[in-house]
């Protein structure tokens, strides 16, 4: 087999119209080079063309398609017998391709390619996730920049909204956070009692509750609560402002929505979440204490003694995650609000999306942080 | 030569690849009130949002005070344009009182100055003493006045009004549009109004640009749009009227079923070509001795006038506006005459 040479086309202006000299192999193998070579030429429909295929080695449907596209379907159908190098086979190929181009068959079997379909979906979803991530990072950057710009100008600090948001996000959430973590604390204690009683290690139930709440459950449960309670509220508030064109109204008045709406919300969340985490830890440990007292006969003083023996470092490990979670939750809540459209339906959709996203990211970050702290030996 | 305050040069805007506005030019001089009028979806709001800076342009440029504020790849942010804007749904801040709304963008000026400006603005829009009301305590018309006061407060040179009166009832709409026109004229503020309601446009605009499918088809005074529309779309969209087929006899004479009509302007098409003649309701008047016989097909009472749909003897239907005391029932025969001041003819 001889080495195949990439096909080429050369255009020569002759006395009666244009001469096209084709050489080389017109096959799929050389498609890129061919299409580049063909792409340089333009033929208008009126010019008579003299075709020469003598130099052509092989030609397959890919090459034929390019040639037909170059010539145009009408001219292909009317190719005279006398074209040098146009064998009956080639002529048949060109006409078939020409027909296919004129009457494209819609592929109705597309849905049968299950594997391809799944891959396409994965690809599309990945692109969307990638784009969302870029948007989130962009928004994070804008928020930080705005924060840095406002920081040295105390006159522009918006203290009233900040305090008002802290009240709504933090203070009003105290009962629900305390109750929930109290119950989870009790459940963890019961679980510990059930498992550890067989080993005769019931006393370690106290450690189980204390460690888990200080390091993980306190901050995680609070963050999830706030993701549900606050991220959704942020999205709904900002989304409805957008639907009502209030955001545009702010901007034409020369005001920055990020400075006015986003910063107070995120800062309030970053203040509230650590405080609530502290309450959550206390409440969880209290719930564990109650169960220990009632079903394990561990006295309150003994319980507190053991709790007291737990190094404080575990509490700080848990608490250190709180501001980060707060930042992410607030960011996602606000961003989804800005992304929502003009309709009430869209605000609803984005509210759901903001809750799902923020809970997902909180748990993901917590897992990463747990690994990190474990490896670091803290 | 004096430069216009605002200049749109061949701008093109797209929404997700679909062209919303194409090759659009607009000049607005200091102190003008220009109105963009068109059916919904014609791109008029897109133009307004491009001027405000919410919508980037894909081609062309926008100049404000001879400074380029939008061109492909660059959009000066709305915060920095110093343009006032009034929105269709008012877009007031519900948790603030009227004063708070008006001066929200001016808080850097200090409390006393804000209070002074708020009072001044309230006086201008006729809401004296309402400064400490909350938005939900106000009627729609009052809310729109507050929105106007808020847009005027920073003393912009240019103010954009996006269908500002379409949520109000008709009476309020007319009254407020006249008032707003008065306020803008008195303050010497340039205004661009976008609306789909021609009465609003007639009441507000010095000049009206009729838009369709992303183009301005004709920019003219209300009188000229009504009496000498540049094309069929404008003729159809502005006011009422019917088209009657006819044949052009000479450049200024048309033969129609209603008779041979000579007009005040000449058309360049070949004599003998088929044309359509625009007949406004005010072109056909009641005349007991008139040459044309017609029967009443429909009547619509409008107060001082009644709009009749008349069928002429040769089955041509026309609209006619009679003073209200010429009261006919459906089916009655009337005699009418043509009183055509402006002959408007389009080729068929």
XYZ file of C-alpha atoms in Angstrom:
726
model
C 0.000 0.000 0.000
C 1.393 3.352 -0.977
C 1.480 6.166 1.540
C -1.581 8.321 1.074
C -1.061 11.961 0.199
C -3.496 14.552 1.564
C -5.875 15.809 -1.057
C -5.608 19.304 -2.420
C -7.580 21.533 -4.680
C -6.142 24.221 -6.859
C -8.133 26.893 -8.569
C -7.043 28.345 -11.875
C -8.852 31.054 -13.696
C -9.095 30.013 -17.323
C -10.534 31.595 -20.445
C -13.938 29.975 -20.011
C -14.544 30.111 -16.237
C -12.605 28.488 -13.455
C -10.596 25.307 -13.542
C -10.484 23.161 -10.384
C -7.561 20.753 -10.207
C -7.979 18.076 -7.572
C -5.051 15.959 -6.405
C -4.187 13.529 -3.630
C -6.457 11.367 -1.512
C -9.876 12.769 -0.669
C -10.514 10.639 2.388
C -11.601 11.004 5.985
C -7.965 10.637 7.044
C -7.154 14.012 5.504
C -10.442 15.696 6.302
C -8.937 18.577 8.288
C -6.368 19.444 5.638
C -8.939 19.042 2.904
C -11.544 21.242 4.505
C -8.909 23.899 5.023
C -7.902 23.695 1.391
C -11.530 23.773 0.237
C -12.423 26.507 2.699
C -10.046 28.926 0.959
C -12.062 28.776 -2.219
C -15.335 30.379 -2.988
C -17.296 29.707 -6.102
C -20.264 31.702 -7.080
C -23.071 29.831 -8.730
C -22.842 31.574 -12.076
C -19.193 30.829 -12.882
C -18.727 27.858 -15.187
C -16.375 25.317 -13.641
C -14.084 22.864 -15.362
C -13.346 20.011 -13.002
C -10.312 17.751 -13.206
C -10.225 14.658 -11.016
C -7.325 12.931 -12.740
C -4.906 13.538 -9.938
C -7.198 12.163 -7.276
C -6.045 8.958 -5.598
C -8.873 7.749 -3.433
C -12.146 9.387 -2.595
C -14.600 8.439 0.124
C -17.878 9.971 1.280
C -16.104 12.539 3.498
C -14.083 13.863 0.550
C -17.108 13.650 -1.720
C -19.155 15.742 0.742
C -16.520 18.450 0.705
C -16.391 18.451 -3.059
C -20.183 18.617 -3.375
C -20.314 21.451 -0.852
C -17.718 23.305 -2.902
C -19.449 22.773 -6.210
C -22.988 23.122 -4.985
C -25.652 20.468 -5.468
C -26.960 21.782 -8.772
C -23.584 21.782 -10.419
C -22.815 18.288 -9.124
C -25.988 16.860 -10.577
C -25.158 18.394 -13.921
C -21.539 17.167 -14.097
C -20.804 16.181 -17.691
C -19.445 12.733 -18.599
C -16.375 14.391 -19.987
C -14.869 15.429 -16.651
C -11.390 13.911 -16.611
C -11.002 11.265 -13.929
C -14.721 11.029 -13.147
C -15.228 7.274 -13.130
C -18.793 5.938 -12.991
C -18.190 4.879 -9.365
C -17.089 8.349 -8.392
C -19.986 9.875 -10.200
C -22.364 7.561 -8.341
C -20.713 8.484 -5.021
C -20.987 12.209 -5.712
C -24.638 11.907 -6.717
C -25.476 9.864 -3.614
C -23.793 12.399 -1.368
C -25.547 15.157 -3.248
C -28.913 13.478 -2.676
C -28.164 12.989 0.991
C -27.331 16.677 1.337
C -30.514 17.680 -0.450
C -32.748 15.390 1.610
C -31.256 15.092 5.056
C -32.700 12.173 7.007
C -33.592 13.111 10.540
C -32.125 10.535 12.842
C -35.057 9.392 14.920
C -33.099 6.682 16.629
C -31.058 9.113 18.698
C -32.703 8.128 21.971
C -31.652 4.538 21.575
C -28.024 5.296 22.245
C -28.345 4.904 25.988
C -24.651 5.121 26.631
C -24.229 8.201 24.478
C -27.239 9.773 26.097
C -25.896 9.223 29.577
C -22.509 10.591 28.593
C -24.115 13.628 27.040
C -26.120 14.280 30.175
C -23.044 13.931 32.353
C -21.176 16.300 30.070
C -23.943 18.871 30.083
C -24.358 18.645 33.875
C -20.599 19.022 34.351
C -20.575 22.128 32.198
C -23.421 23.606 34.228
C -21.687 22.796 37.502
C -18.480 24.318 36.183
C -20.277 27.471 35.100
C -22.108 27.753 38.418
C -18.824 27.391 40.241
C -17.256 30.169 38.205
C -20.274 32.379 38.908
C -20.024 31.640 42.607
C -16.311 32.446 42.672
C -16.945 35.642 40.710
C -19.626 36.659 43.175
C -17.361 35.794 46.099
C -14.662 38.010 44.630
C -17.053 40.899 44.138
C -18.350 40.561 47.670
C -14.840 40.518 49.158
C -13.795 43.506 47.048
C -16.846 45.454 48.121
C -16.112 44.531 51.731
C -12.547 45.781 51.431
C -13.752 48.994 49.799
C -16.320 49.689 52.490
C -14.131 48.656 55.429
C -12.045 51.860 55.685
C -15.143 54.075 55.389
C -17.176 53.719 58.584
C -19.755 56.168 57.276
C -20.824 53.602 54.748
C -21.178 50.770 57.270
C -24.772 49.775 57.415
C -25.166 48.994 61.109
C -28.952 49.124 61.358
C -29.589 46.416 58.761
C -26.702 44.405 60.230
C -28.270 44.380 63.680
C -31.692 43.713 62.253
C -30.375 40.749 60.282
C -28.527 39.408 63.326
C -31.814 39.494 65.172
C -33.632 37.619 62.444
C -30.890 35.137 61.630
C -29.396 34.582 65.070
C -31.640 35.604 67.898
C -34.876 34.325 66.401
C -33.272 30.987 65.572
C -32.116 30.268 69.124
C -35.186 28.234 70.203
C -35.279 25.993 67.168
C -31.521 25.390 67.152
C -31.470 24.688 70.905
C -34.413 22.297 70.753
C -33.117 20.413 67.767
C -29.610 19.944 69.089
C -30.968 18.980 72.508
C -32.925 16.186 70.887
C -30.027 15.026 68.755
C -27.804 15.076 71.843
C -30.281 12.825 73.618
C -30.476 10.498 70.634
C -26.697 10.208 70.378
C -26.564 9.396 74.091
C -29.201 6.714 73.714
C -27.328 5.258 70.783
C -24.099 5.246 72.795
C -25.832 3.602 75.697
C -27.286 0.871 73.483
C -24.004 0.019 71.798
C -21.612 0.565 74.675
C -23.641 -1.251 77.336
C -22.645 -4.608 75.861
C -19.014 -3.709 76.283
C -19.546 -2.334 79.733
C -18.308 1.036 78.620
C -21.461 3.073 79.189
C -19.480 5.817 80.839
C -17.939 6.633 77.451
C -21.361 7.757 76.276
C -20.515 11.108 77.807
C -17.350 11.385 75.737
C -19.245 10.316 72.643
C -21.791 13.082 73.029
C -19.272 15.748 74.013
C -16.723 15.008 71.314
C -19.292 14.658 68.566
C -21.051 17.886 69.436
C -17.958 19.954 69.974
C -16.228 18.849 66.826
C -19.006 18.129 64.371
C -22.643 18.073 65.286
C -22.887 21.468 66.925
C -21.657 23.398 63.931
C -23.000 21.053 61.272
C -26.551 20.926 62.607
C -26.632 24.685 63.079
C -25.262 25.284 59.606
C -27.849 22.970 58.067
C -30.611 24.675 60.020
C -29.463 28.076 58.847
C -29.033 26.856 55.300
C -32.681 25.897 55.350
C -33.889 28.873 57.293
C -31.641 31.733 56.199
C -30.287 30.906 52.751
C -33.856 30.464 51.555
C -34.873 33.741 53.156
C -31.975 35.586 51.468
C -32.897 34.156 48.083
C -36.560 34.962 48.499
C -35.863 38.519 49.690
C -33.386 39.406 46.985
C -35.317 37.478 44.334
C -38.521 39.358 45.047
C -36.620 42.644 44.983
C -35.299 41.672 41.607
C -38.738 40.684 40.356
C -40.015 44.074 41.493
C -37.152 45.881 39.697
C -35.981 47.242 43.043
C -32.441 46.082 42.297
C -32.437 48.106 39.079
C -33.911 51.030 40.971
C -31.033 50.852 43.443
C -28.463 50.782 40.688
C -29.826 53.766 38.767
C -29.661 55.703 42.018
C -25.965 55.009 42.097
C -26.163 52.412 44.849
C -24.382 49.079 44.853
C -26.711 46.149 45.650
C -23.780 44.088 46.946
C -22.826 46.751 49.446
C -26.404 47.379 50.460
C -27.951 43.952 50.451
C -25.276 41.291 50.427
C -22.693 42.586 52.884
C -25.044 43.120 55.860
C -26.631 39.732 55.317
C -23.395 37.786 55.054
C -21.779 39.627 57.960
C -24.858 39.053 60.116
C -24.746 35.378 59.256
C -21.045 35.210 60.078
C -21.742 36.705 63.494
C -24.821 34.603 64.169
C -23.634 31.173 63.140
C -20.716 30.929 65.632
C -22.943 32.172 68.456
C -25.641 29.670 67.558
C -23.006 26.955 67.318
C -22.014 27.679 70.880
C -25.639 27.337 71.975
C -25.976 24.157 69.914
C -22.990 22.554 71.667
C -24.318 23.457 75.105
C -27.767 22.221 74.239
C -26.553 18.960 72.721
C -24.380 18.202 75.719
C -27.346 18.996 77.958
C -29.545 16.581 76.003
C -26.886 13.893 76.380
C -26.688 14.664 80.078
C -30.383 14.192 80.584
C -30.360 10.762 78.928
C -27.226 9.765 80.817
C -28.840 10.758 84.060
C -32.151 9.033 83.407
C -31.130 5.823 81.696
C -27.484 5.306 82.581
C -27.522 6.542 86.164
C -24.603 8.872 85.589
C -25.025 11.714 88.022
C -24.980 15.265 86.777
C -21.812 16.112 88.672
C -20.042 13.042 87.307
C -21.275 13.932 83.818
C -19.975 17.482 84.059
C -16.695 16.226 85.432
C -16.152 14.089 82.348
C -17.242 16.873 80.033
C -14.834 19.187 81.773
C -12.014 16.795 81.127
C -12.463 17.033 77.351
C -9.760 19.319 75.940
C -11.133 22.685 74.839
C -9.272 22.354 71.554
C -12.110 20.168 70.215
C -14.539 22.970 70.778
C -12.329 25.374 68.834
C -11.968 22.874 65.995
C -15.747 22.819 65.667
C -16.200 26.539 66.050
C -13.498 27.402 63.529
C -15.688 26.002 60.772
C -18.651 28.199 61.651
C -17.592 31.461 59.909
C -16.616 29.586 56.770
C -19.971 27.815 56.615
C -21.739 31.092 57.290
C -19.901 32.803 54.455
C -20.754 30.063 51.970
C -24.398 29.833 53.027
C -24.850 33.582 52.794
C -23.060 33.756 49.471
C -25.173 31.052 47.888
C -28.387 32.460 49.320
C -27.700 35.934 47.953
C -26.348 34.756 44.613
C -29.396 32.610 43.910
C -31.538 35.643 44.648
C -29.657 37.665 42.042
C -29.912 34.811 39.565
C -33.661 34.485 39.855
C -35.826 35.837 37.092
C -38.776 38.159 37.051
C -41.480 35.645 37.945
C -42.615 34.312 41.298
C -42.051 30.814 39.986
C -38.423 31.534 39.285
C -37.930 32.948 42.788
C -39.359 29.689 44.181
C -37.081 27.558 42.035
C -34.013 29.484 43.060
C -35.006 29.339 46.727
C -35.102 25.553 46.548
C -31.842 25.513 44.680
C -30.121 27.749 47.224
C -31.124 25.464 50.121
C -29.997 22.328 48.327
C -26.719 23.865 47.228
C -25.819 25.355 50.578
C -26.595 22.158 52.515
C -24.594 20.159 49.997
C -21.600 22.461 50.165
C -21.731 22.655 53.974
C -21.629 18.875 54.303
C -18.920 18.599 51.664
C -16.760 21.206 53.375
C -17.353 19.558 56.731
C -16.152 16.223 55.386
C -13.038 17.840 53.954
C -12.432 19.703 57.211
C -12.883 16.519 59.261
C -10.262 14.781 57.167
C -7.924 17.726 57.457
C -8.247 18.044 61.227
C -7.862 14.299 61.624
C -4.653 14.250 59.600
C -3.382 17.329 61.378
C -3.978 15.556 64.669
C -6.074 18.351 66.193
C -22.688 72.639 16.426
C -24.384 71.718 19.635
C -24.203 68.073 20.507
C -27.340 66.195 21.478
C -27.539 65.151 25.117
C -28.040 61.534 24.221
C -27.101 59.846 21.029
C -27.670 56.243 19.994
C -25.688 55.341 16.916
C -26.740 52.228 15.023
C -27.070 50.158 18.137
C -27.883 46.489 18.095
C -28.929 44.481 21.143
C -29.441 40.773 21.461
C -31.116 38.566 24.003
C -29.542 35.110 23.972
C -28.546 35.551 20.363
C -31.934 36.817 19.218
C -31.790 40.333 17.847
C -34.079 42.591 19.849
C -32.946 45.952 18.512
C -31.142 46.491 15.241
C -29.487 49.434 13.596
C -31.288 51.950 15.741
C -30.433 55.626 15.772
C -31.819 58.150 18.207
C -30.847 61.706 19.053
C -32.294 63.410 22.058
C -31.598 67.081 22.661
C -31.472 68.773 26.009
C -34.988 69.375 27.295
C -36.763 67.115 24.805
C -39.423 64.641 25.741
C -39.131 61.724 23.386
C -41.477 58.815 23.444
C -40.848 55.345 22.073
C -44.135 53.793 21.123
C -44.707 50.302 19.868
C -46.503 47.031 20.415
C -45.140 44.731 23.086
C -42.046 42.857 21.995
C -40.867 45.557 19.590
C -37.686 46.176 21.587
C -38.588 49.534 23.117
C -37.838 48.433 26.686
C -34.550 46.953 25.483
C -33.558 50.353 24.106
C -34.395 51.961 27.430
C -32.427 49.353 29.358
C -29.490 49.855 27.016
C -29.573 53.591 27.749
C -29.773 52.892 31.476
C -26.846 50.478 31.225
C -28.603 47.244 32.113
C -28.344 45.906 28.595
C -25.034 45.760 26.734
C -24.985 46.704 23.068
C -23.679 44.259 20.462
C -22.960 46.929 17.902
C -22.966 50.689 17.638
C -22.522 53.064 20.547
C -24.413 55.209 22.994
C -23.108 58.657 23.901
C -24.318 60.703 26.818
C -23.085 64.288 27.237
C -20.673 63.434 24.439
C -19.096 60.637 26.421
C -19.198 57.068 25.191
C -21.135 55.067 27.755
C -21.862 51.885 25.805
C -20.146 50.165 22.950
C -19.543 46.504 22.141
C -17.510 45.049 24.998
C -18.021 48.011 27.317
C -20.999 49.112 29.345
C -20.608 51.881 31.876
C -22.444 50.562 34.915
C -25.867 52.082 35.664
C -24.584 53.369 39.006
C -22.215 55.726 37.220
C -24.514 57.085 34.512
C -26.461 59.549 36.626
C -29.687 58.811 34.818
C -33.010 58.747 36.627
C -35.423 55.943 35.953
C -39.078 55.337 36.741
C -40.256 51.757 36.564
C -43.532 50.208 35.520
C -44.142 48.611 38.933
C -42.742 51.683 40.706
C -39.998 49.527 42.342
C -40.251 51.503 45.575
C -38.643 50.116 48.712
C -41.575 48.810 50.776
C -39.891 48.913 54.182
C -39.111 52.634 53.977
C -41.298 55.686 54.216
C -41.707 58.125 51.362
C -38.817 60.346 52.471
C -36.555 57.344 52.883
C -37.389 56.185 49.380
C -36.726 59.558 47.805
C -33.396 60.178 49.504
C -32.121 56.624 49.714
C -29.433 57.303 47.131
C -28.484 60.658 48.675
C -27.709 59.679 52.244
C -24.107 60.755 51.841
C -25.389 64.364 51.797
C -26.404 64.256 55.443
C -29.755 64.215 57.178
C -30.706 67.881 56.977
C -29.927 68.168 53.286
C -31.845 64.942 52.580
C -34.864 66.278 54.398
C -34.722 69.516 52.424
C -34.457 67.683 49.093
C -37.251 65.286 50.010
C -39.573 68.144 50.874
C -38.690 69.980 47.693
C -39.335 66.883 45.581
C -42.613 66.153 47.338
C -43.697 69.681 46.591
C -42.835 69.268 42.923
C -44.840 66.053 42.561
C -47.698 67.391 44.655
C -47.402 65.169 47.706
C -46.707 67.787 50.371
C -46.688 66.451 53.881
C -46.765 62.800 52.880
C -43.078 62.250 53.671
C -43.580 59.953 56.622
C -46.221 57.720 55.053
C -45.312 54.174 54.172
C -45.554 52.997 50.602
C -48.422 50.572 51.175
C -50.482 53.441 52.558
C -50.398 55.225 49.196
C -52.542 54.744 46.109
C -51.025 53.641 42.805
C -50.910 57.159 41.432
C -49.261 58.469 44.583
C -46.736 55.652 44.488
C -45.818 56.559 40.942
C -45.386 60.193 42.020
C -43.021 59.009 44.738
C -41.129 56.991 42.153
C -40.855 60.098 40.009
C -39.692 62.159 42.989
C -37.092 59.512 43.731
C -35.835 59.634 40.151
C -35.738 63.445 40.192
C -34.028 63.783 43.569
C -30.406 63.416 42.373
C -31.175 66.078 39.704
C -30.390 63.947 36.674
C -30.248 65.554 33.254
C -31.967 62.570 31.719
C -34.832 60.563 33.070
C -36.134 57.304 31.646
C -39.734 56.259 32.113
C -40.586 52.608 31.484
C -44.345 52.341 30.913
C -44.816 54.405 34.039
C -48.571 54.760 33.929
C -49.713 51.400 32.634
C -50.732 50.147 36.075
C -53.056 53.093 36.639
C -56.651 53.529 35.615
C -57.280 55.508 32.448
C -58.341 58.741 34.074
C -55.380 58.770 36.441
C -53.133 57.844 33.543
C -54.081 60.906 31.527
C -53.938 63.260 34.461
C -50.612 62.006 35.692
C -49.017 61.936 32.256
C -49.958 65.577 31.757
C -48.620 66.450 35.183
C -45.386 64.568 34.655
C -44.916 66.339 31.361
C -45.419 69.636 33.132
C -42.948 68.742 35.861
C -40.249 67.623 33.439
C -40.716 70.694 31.241
C -40.652 73.028 34.224
C -37.484 71.412 35.593
C -35.897 71.370 32.144
C -35.226 67.659 32.361
C -34.828 65.544 29.262
C -37.089 62.534 29.250
C -37.463 59.311 27.329
C -40.733 57.501 27.764
C -41.472 53.984 26.628
C -45.046 52.926 26.219
C -47.443 50.842 24.192
C -50.297 53.255 24.835
C -50.540 55.918 22.137
C -52.678 58.242 24.231
C -49.942 58.285 26.851
C -47.399 58.931 24.120
C -49.491 61.750 22.623
C -49.955 63.320 26.037
C -46.280 63.142 27.028
C -43.983 63.265 24.055
C -42.825 66.243 22.007
C -41.711 63.682 19.535
C -42.773 60.091 19.199
C -40.762 57.289 17.672
C -42.913 54.421 16.509
C -41.051 51.140 16.887
C -41.628 47.755 15.372
C -39.393 44.694 15.425
C -36.370 46.502 16.732
C -36.504 49.495 14.396
C -37.789 53.023 14.673
C -40.131 53.348 11.731
C -41.007 57.012 12.056
C -40.057 59.722 14.473
C -42.341 62.670 14.372
C -44.880 64.732 16.245
C -48.154 63.125 17.218
C -49.995 65.207 14.600
C -47.767 64.059 11.778
C -47.812 60.428 12.884
C -51.574 60.526 12.750
C -52.031 62.555 9.599
C -49.015 61.625 7.543
C -47.754 58.218 8.610
C -44.641 57.148 6.771
C -45.751 53.602 6.169
C -48.611 51.208 6.592
C -47.532 49.912 9.977
C -47.529 53.384 11.471
C -50.847 54.186 9.796
C -52.349 51.017 11.219
C -50.844 51.319 14.677
C -51.582 54.969 15.316
C -55.218 55.872 15.687
C -58.126 54.197 14.016
C -58.947 54.017 10.386
C -59.607 51.825 7.406
C -57.810 51.332 4.144
C -59.830 51.751 0.966
C -58.576 50.414 -2.349
C -58.237 52.804 -5.209
C -56.402 53.647 -8.374
C -53.990 56.499 -8.719
C -55.139 58.755 -11.544
C -52.524 61.448 -11.252
C -49.875 62.046 -8.574
C -52.399 63.717 -6.272
C -55.693 62.128 -7.311
C -57.077 58.746 -6.390
C -60.168 57.065 -7.719
C -61.936 55.141 -4.970
C -65.369 53.622 -4.428
C -66.165 56.796 -2.512
C -65.442 58.964 -5.482
C -62.418 60.609 -6.930
C -60.354 62.274 -4.258
C -57.703 64.916 -4.678
C -55.272 65.466 -1.903
C -52.714 67.871 -0.642
C -49.688 65.874 -1.585
C -48.266 64.118 -4.587
C -47.151 60.512 -4.863
C -44.509 59.353 -7.257
C -46.042 56.077 -8.424
C -47.230 55.540 -11.980
C -50.736 56.750 -12.690
C -52.981 53.717 -12.883
C -51.242 51.813 -10.103
C -53.351 50.185 -7.421
C -53.124 51.914 -4.063
C -54.696 51.974 -0.630
C -56.095 55.156 0.796
C -56.146 55.713 4.547
C -59.476 56.975 5.841
C -59.514 58.211 9.426
C -62.833 58.411 11.307
C -62.569 62.198 11.203
C -62.270 62.173 7.408
C -65.911 61.172 7.068
C -68.397 63.657 8.429
C -72.136 63.653 8.851
C -73.841 65.722 6.162
C -77.630 65.527 5.580
C -77.085 66.610 1.970
C -73.965 64.546 1.481
C -73.288 62.573 -1.661
C -72.697 59.201 0.009
C -75.354 56.844 1.363
C -74.385 54.467 4.159
C -75.982 52.171 6.690
C -74.877 51.900 10.313
C -73.226 48.577 11.116
C -71.907 49.226 14.628
C -71.871 52.094 17.041
C -69.570 52.791 19.968
C -70.579 55.595 22.285
C -67.583 57.674 23.376
C -69.246 60.485 25.262
C -68.943 63.619 23.210
C -68.696 61.549 20.060
C -69.985 58.298 18.677
C -67.804 56.067 16.532
C -69.888 54.464 13.801
C -68.929 51.652 11.509
C -70.679 52.462 8.248
C -71.247 50.340 5.189
C -71.373 52.266 1.952
C -73.531 51.280 -0.971
C -70.712 49.351 -2.590
C -70.085 47.301 0.598
C -66.993 49.298 1.637
C -66.839 49.619 5.401
C -65.525 52.827 6.902
C -65.264 54.347 10.367
C -66.746 57.685 11.171
C -66.830 59.918 14.193
C -70.031 61.940 14.627
C -70.780 64.440 17.348
C -72.822 62.717 19.993
C -76.140 64.354 19.212
C -76.277 62.657 15.797
C -77.629 59.521 17.356
C -78.355 56.670 14.960
C -79.281 53.078 15.653
C -77.680 50.073 13.987
C -79.355 49.616 10.595
C -80.231 53.278 10.094
C -79.314 54.979 6.847
C -77.189 58.090 6.978
C -75.695 60.418 4.419
C -72.083 61.381 4.796
C -69.450 63.400 3.047
C -65.705 63.186 2.778
C -63.651 65.855 4.467
C -60.162 64.721 3.690
C -57.485 67.180 4.720
C -54.569 64.853 4.293
C -54.520 62.249 1.614
C -52.434 59.313 2.745
C -51.857 56.625 0.163
C -49.786 53.458 0.221
C -48.983 51.180 -2.689
C -50.829 47.899 -2.661
